[in-house]
């Protein structure tokens, strides 16, 4: 049965808190540390062959020849797939039926539109033979000059940015606001191209059985992947079975099925045997998305009290020549600071790169480092403490829309993090603090924000004759802890101990759990689980309260509570009955309930829904040598209900460390002549090592939100990057007096 | 896959003979060779495995100096109490190299044979021009991404930076490399690229590094390795300096000074001009800073690596002054 609960309606029978809110360790932790968790590439079905991708050296042009004979002559090579023999598809991979259908390179022709584009697939008995076969293809090209960089082509205004928002938005009169201002600042910041670089590369093991397809592959959105694959191959979605129990990170790059993953399926079709295809690290720099570079100009005006009179935020970004994704960087200025006039705008150039994609906090990360830097510059221009300035411009309603916030404990975040950090003793002027070793010491802050998004999800709950429970939803664990957090929600939803719940996820034959993205997975699939639990308990309550033999007879369906595998009479808890007894009396082996998770359209209209946070950073800069080290990070975040504080802290830590990475480390460096990325490996594409983040603290600020959903969950996956990158940057300025305008901040920027 | 022969050498002599065969390469820790094979730079026809040879992994230190076997692991050398005590710069150079995992595998002999991180050198399938890989084919790095390239010792044929840390410390203290019967100063073991950047080491077919010997000195005992880099670990030097200092009994006049630079040159770079300028002088900050500028005499930048010319003298000066303070 499906119980029709309103999106924000509390269930009648269950109470959160038995499992929800507990700092459980990861239920999959043992499997992972012992190496027994089976990731996609760990699968070896009988008869499996290995595929190696051959990718383009050039950024733009045409493949003129491939030495297929040489590859096929190599011992162990079974087949070479090129545009000439690639099995037919039912849909054009260049078709775009909706904005989230990204064009794929599936050997549809000889054209090359970015470096590392797939140009052939070699299938062999061993990985080594496939790899050597790919090298033997010795492609020759007709080369056209690569278009590279933020000025590499003519700019244009895209039709939409991010998930389709307007590229240009404004309220009030920004020019008038700037005109009337007592103090004005204008600054331009550049952020580089970044690549997701999940630890686990995109991998697929594909096996066909007639028109049925079975695949193991990491996916942040099983149902979307299933639909896309079914469409490409002209088969029914239910004929595509995807298993994705664990992802070794996704960060957005596994949100959509990628071209190389589909090529693995095509290869299996071509040879009629199961095929495994795993991307090499350098091959992940191209066909699986990236965060596009930006150049952002912010102008701000302030009155005599330091109140903003206008914010203007313009962002230039890049996309590929053949598809649309535009980093919505300027939109960061919509939500954080009150101003009578706000104007945001985007333009873009098309380059010979792979198509950019959602990358952890798309728009918010890039936009926030520029906005938070500019806010810091504005505070300084007004002679104000950066925290005082932010409080002076605190948004009581969402600045761009005027909507009230569903909840906003940002003030508490500022207070708690500032107190913990010791912000009060910060000198206003830069270059005033040195430590005992003579290092310039600086303190900076940034505000963090991320929208509380929900998608659509479904779940199925079962209570079994032995009193145990089953909860099924095709949720995705990317390492964030979904196996654990969802099981906690399931346990409370079913009124059972977590040990009594069999939680199943990570497979496309389970109910659609939506996408693990947009920081919305816990809220969306969590609500589906919660509602499925409520539905099956309501059924159980019917069975008990409607039967004269039950001690609960006559209590009325809503007159009972579920807890610890028993139903209790609400008005007399001495009267109770176990789930097993209720089912046994009814002669039922099991009963089932289904639930959905979805945003509430009414509250969507009424409220602005965002998580918030405040991050404070301490950096030390060697005054002569320019080395920058982050010595301390303190963040405080308010994101609604916390399902598992241990896992939530992990998400904040990871996000904050990524913020350090954004400010100081990450950059894909392009050879401007060839268009190739020259640091496409994890030795040269830097992310912080442990030694770069000696002290990270994340405070969980209590926040009740009755409007986002019945569980009160906002989402914690992405917010940690935002605010942190700006906090580190502002701390570098406070240490040195040098205002970074180009990221990552390098030694040479500090040599002065 | 590409077939190659695998030989398990039974003795040092057998290893030498096998390594003399055309296309043969020695395999020790494998941290460089396997990496280069994967990116298509190294294509050995024969791998001569020497990891199990006995008697080559010793570390012996006495008042005359240190003798480190070619198969000693980097991690062991970094942690060795007498190396730390008598050659602190050597220990510091090694523990700041690579990552703990790599140091536990990599050997001292293999480390001396470590090759450049130039991304063009390491990418034969996408950049055919590389004089180091293919003499006469040209240099893809010049005019490309150069932030990590050398500013000292470059030629028109090659600007690839020598990335190692250990050898920088070794050249500072006149260490020698033992190639069987023959011994060479480490400084002479590494060759400038000139017109033949493919020839990186003065090692001949049939020769094998068996040990590294570092003579004891007062300067080595009072020494340090300062490595400046973009992140705190698992990263090559933006600029580094191995410095050793010996003062006269007055505690302020410089009797002996050793300075070598890493991260900025095509080979481990002994900065004798700095040493000569300061020997016999009173150790004093302004004089040290002025003399340290001599470290980059003749430096040539290629755009993005210009900052190394600014940075390297500051690293040298800091290292000297830090040693001076630690009297």
PDB file of C-alpha atoms in Angstrom, chain A residues 55-58 74-75 116 126 128-130 132 135-136 141 280 282 439 622-629 664-665 669-674 676-679 681-689 691-692 746-748 750-752, chain B residues 1-3 37-40 43 117-123 125-127 139-147 226-236 238-239 289 304-308 310-316 318-319:
ATOM      1  CA  UNK A  55      41.918   8.531 -27.315  1.00  0.00           C
ATOM      2  CA  UNK A  56      42.778  11.499 -29.454  1.00  0.00           C
ATOM      3  CA  UNK A  57      46.108  13.291 -29.171  1.00  0.00           C
ATOM      4  CA  UNK A  58      44.739  16.378 -30.814  1.00  0.00           C
ATOM      5  CA  UNK A  74      48.936  -8.225 -31.951  1.00  0.00           C
ATOM      6  CA  UNK A  75      48.699 -11.396 -29.916  1.00  0.00           C
ATOM      7  CA  UNK A 116      41.330  12.471 -25.024  1.00  0.00           C
ATOM      8  CA  UNK A 126      44.150  -9.361 -21.461  1.00  0.00           C
ATOM      9  CA  UNK A 128      47.993  -5.712 -21.483  1.00  0.00           C
ATOM     10  CA  UNK A 129      47.156  -6.868 -25.004  1.00  0.00           C
ATOM     11  CA  UNK A 130      44.308  -4.355 -25.267  1.00  0.00           C
ATOM     12  CA  UNK A 132      49.319  -2.434 -26.530  1.00  0.00           C
ATOM     13  CA  UNK A 135      49.050   1.987 -28.880  1.00  0.00           C
ATOM     14  CA  UNK A 136      49.545   0.150 -32.189  1.00  0.00           C
ATOM     15  CA  UNK A 141      45.128  13.239 -37.910  1.00  0.00           C
ATOM     16  CA  UNK A 280      43.191   5.357 -17.214  1.00  0.00           C
ATOM     17  CA  UNK A 282      44.814  10.616 -17.858  1.00  0.00           C
ATOM     18  CA  UNK A 439      55.797  33.386   9.501  1.00  0.00           C
ATOM     19  CA  UNK A 622      56.750  32.435   4.655  1.00  0.00           C
ATOM     20  CA  UNK A 623      57.620  36.102   4.090  1.00  0.00           C
ATOM     21  CA  UNK A 624      60.636  35.344   1.898  1.00  0.00           C
ATOM     22  CA  UNK A 625      59.874  32.002   0.346  1.00  0.00           C
ATOM     23  CA  UNK A 626      56.189  32.474  -0.409  1.00  0.00           C
ATOM     24  CA  UNK A 627      55.079  29.076   0.882  1.00  0.00           C
ATOM     25  CA  UNK A 628      51.480  29.173   2.066  1.00  0.00           C
ATOM     26  CA  UNK A 629      50.266  26.724   4.674  1.00  0.00           C
ATOM     27  CA  UNK A 664      45.852  26.714  -3.140  1.00  0.00           C
ATOM     28  CA  UNK A 665      46.268  23.586  -5.217  1.00  0.00           C
ATOM     29  CA  UNK A 669      47.257  23.307 -16.916  1.00  0.00           C
ATOM     30  CA  UNK A 670      46.746  23.431 -20.674  1.00  0.00           C
ATOM     31  CA  UNK A 671      49.417  23.512 -23.342  1.00  0.00           C
ATOM     32  CA  UNK A 672      48.095  26.390 -25.406  1.00  0.00           C
ATOM     33  CA  UNK A 673      49.507  25.083 -28.676  1.00  0.00           C
ATOM     34  CA  UNK A 674      48.008  21.601 -28.549  1.00  0.00           C
ATOM     35  CA  UNK A 676      46.251  19.221 -24.114  1.00  0.00           C
ATOM     36  CA  UNK A 677      46.256  19.195 -20.337  1.00  0.00           C
ATOM     37  CA  UNK A 678      49.829  18.747 -19.200  1.00  0.00           C
ATOM     38  CA  UNK A 679      49.257  17.590 -15.634  1.00  0.00           C
ATOM     39  CA  UNK A 681      47.932  12.666 -13.329  1.00  0.00           C
ATOM     40  CA  UNK A 682      47.662  12.788  -9.555  1.00  0.00           C
ATOM     41  CA  UNK A 683      51.334  13.576  -9.027  1.00  0.00           C
ATOM     42  CA  UNK A 684      51.080  16.822 -10.973  1.00  0.00           C
ATOM     43  CA  UNK A 685      47.377  17.680 -10.608  1.00  0.00           C
ATOM     44  CA  UNK A 686      47.549  18.693  -6.984  1.00  0.00           C
ATOM     45  CA  UNK A 687      45.071  18.099  -4.252  1.00  0.00           C
ATOM     46  CA  UNK A 688      46.026  18.576  -0.615  1.00  0.00           C
ATOM     47  CA  UNK A 689      47.830  15.803   1.219  1.00  0.00           C
ATOM     48  CA  UNK A 691      50.185  17.487   5.777  1.00  0.00           C
ATOM     49  CA  UNK A 692      48.420  20.370   4.035  1.00  0.00           C
ATOM     50  CA  UNK A 746      50.968  30.122  -6.022  1.00  0.00           C
ATOM     51  CA  UNK A 747      54.350  30.664  -4.451  1.00  0.00           C
ATOM     52  CA  UNK A 748      55.205  33.155  -7.191  1.00  0.00           C
ATOM     53  CA  UNK A 750      53.682  35.741  -2.829  1.00  0.00           C
ATOM     54  CA  UNK A 751      57.274  36.577  -3.760  1.00  0.00           C
ATOM     55  CA  UNK A 752      56.448  40.265  -4.243  1.00  0.00           C
TER      56      UNK A 752
ATOM     57  CA  UNK B   1      51.323  -6.770 -24.399  1.00  0.00           C
ATOM     58  CA  UNK B   2      54.852  -6.007 -25.450  1.00  0.00           C
ATOM     59  CA  UNK B   3      57.014  -8.940 -24.501  1.00  0.00           C
ATOM     60  CA  UNK B  37      57.229   1.957 -18.863  1.00  0.00           C
ATOM     61  CA  UNK B  38      53.561   2.688 -18.260  1.00  0.00           C
ATOM     62  CA  UNK B  39      53.781   6.069 -19.941  1.00  0.00           C
ATOM     63  CA  UNK B  40      55.678   4.579 -22.873  1.00  0.00           C
ATOM     64  CA  UNK B  43      60.669   0.165 -23.383  1.00  0.00           C
ATOM     65  CA  UNK B 117      59.157  14.997 -14.658  1.00  0.00           C
ATOM     66  CA  UNK B 118      58.971  17.128 -17.829  1.00  0.00           C
ATOM     67  CA  UNK B 119      55.418  16.387 -18.989  1.00  0.00           C
ATOM     68  CA  UNK B 120      56.468  16.441 -22.628  1.00  0.00           C
ATOM     69  CA  UNK B 121      59.217  13.897 -22.011  1.00  0.00           C
ATOM     70  CA  UNK B 122      56.707  11.684 -20.210  1.00  0.00           C
ATOM     71  CA  UNK B 123      54.099  11.774 -22.979  1.00  0.00           C
ATOM     72  CA  UNK B 125      52.118   9.277 -27.559  1.00  0.00           C
ATOM     73  CA  UNK B 126      51.072  12.922 -27.725  1.00  0.00           C
ATOM     74  CA  UNK B 127      54.364  14.803 -28.109  1.00  0.00           C
ATOM     75  CA  UNK B 139      61.900  20.119 -27.664  1.00  0.00           C
ATOM     76  CA  UNK B 140      58.165  20.337 -27.052  1.00  0.00           C
ATOM     77  CA  UNK B 141      58.609  22.017 -23.694  1.00  0.00           C
ATOM     78  CA  UNK B 142      60.094  25.231 -25.046  1.00  0.00           C
ATOM     79  CA  UNK B 143      57.089  27.427 -25.718  1.00  0.00           C
ATOM     80  CA  UNK B 144      54.793  25.137 -23.719  1.00  0.00           C
ATOM     81  CA  UNK B 145      53.902  24.630 -20.088  1.00  0.00           C
ATOM     82  CA  UNK B 146      57.168  25.478 -18.332  1.00  0.00           C
ATOM     83  CA  UNK B 147      56.431  26.340 -14.714  1.00  0.00           C
ATOM     84  CA  UNK B 226      65.421  23.166   2.622  1.00  0.00           C
ATOM     85  CA  UNK B 227      62.726  22.231   0.147  1.00  0.00           C
ATOM     86  CA  UNK B 228      60.140  24.774  -0.978  1.00  0.00           C
ATOM     87  CA  UNK B 229      57.169  23.339  -2.808  1.00  0.00           C
ATOM     88  CA  UNK B 230      53.537  23.827  -3.704  1.00  0.00           C
ATOM     89  CA  UNK B 231      52.299  21.353  -1.155  1.00  0.00           C
ATOM     90  CA  UNK B 232      53.683  19.928   2.011  1.00  0.00           C
ATOM     91  CA  UNK B 233      54.406  16.384   0.859  1.00  0.00           C
ATOM     92  CA  UNK B 234      54.520  14.202  -2.265  1.00  0.00           C
ATOM     93  CA  UNK B 235      55.692  17.076  -4.404  1.00  0.00           C
ATOM     94  CA  UNK B 236      58.836  18.051  -6.232  1.00  0.00           C
ATOM     95  CA  UNK B 238      59.912  24.543  -6.646  1.00  0.00           C
ATOM     96  CA  UNK B 239      63.417  25.243  -5.375  1.00  0.00           C
ATOM     97  CA  UNK B 289      71.665  37.307   0.844  1.00  0.00           C
ATOM     98  CA  UNK B 304      56.246  30.570 -16.129  1.00  0.00           C
ATOM     99  CA  UNK B 305      59.396  29.304 -14.434  1.00  0.00           C
ATOM    100  CA  UNK B 306      60.810  32.794 -13.995  1.00  0.00           C
ATOM    101  CA  UNK B 307      59.869  32.737 -10.333  1.00  0.00           C
ATOM    102  CA  UNK B 308      62.491  30.080  -9.676  1.00  0.00           C
ATOM    103  CA  UNK B 310      63.684  34.844  -7.662  1.00  0.00           C
ATOM    104  CA  UNK B 311      63.047  32.003  -5.312  1.00  0.00           C
ATOM    105  CA  UNK B 312      66.253  29.952  -5.442  1.00  0.00           C
ATOM    106  CA  UNK B 313      68.592  32.584  -3.914  1.00  0.00           C
ATOM    107  CA  UNK B 314      66.109  33.167  -1.118  1.00  0.00           C
ATOM    108  CA  UNK B 315      66.051  29.449  -0.379  1.00  0.00           C
ATOM    109  CA  UNK B 316      69.834  29.344  -0.306  1.00  0.00           C
ATOM    110  CA  UNK B 318      67.438  30.996   4.333  1.00  0.00           C
ATOM    111  CA  UNK B 319      69.204  27.659   4.575  1.00  0.00           C
TER     112      UNK B 319
END
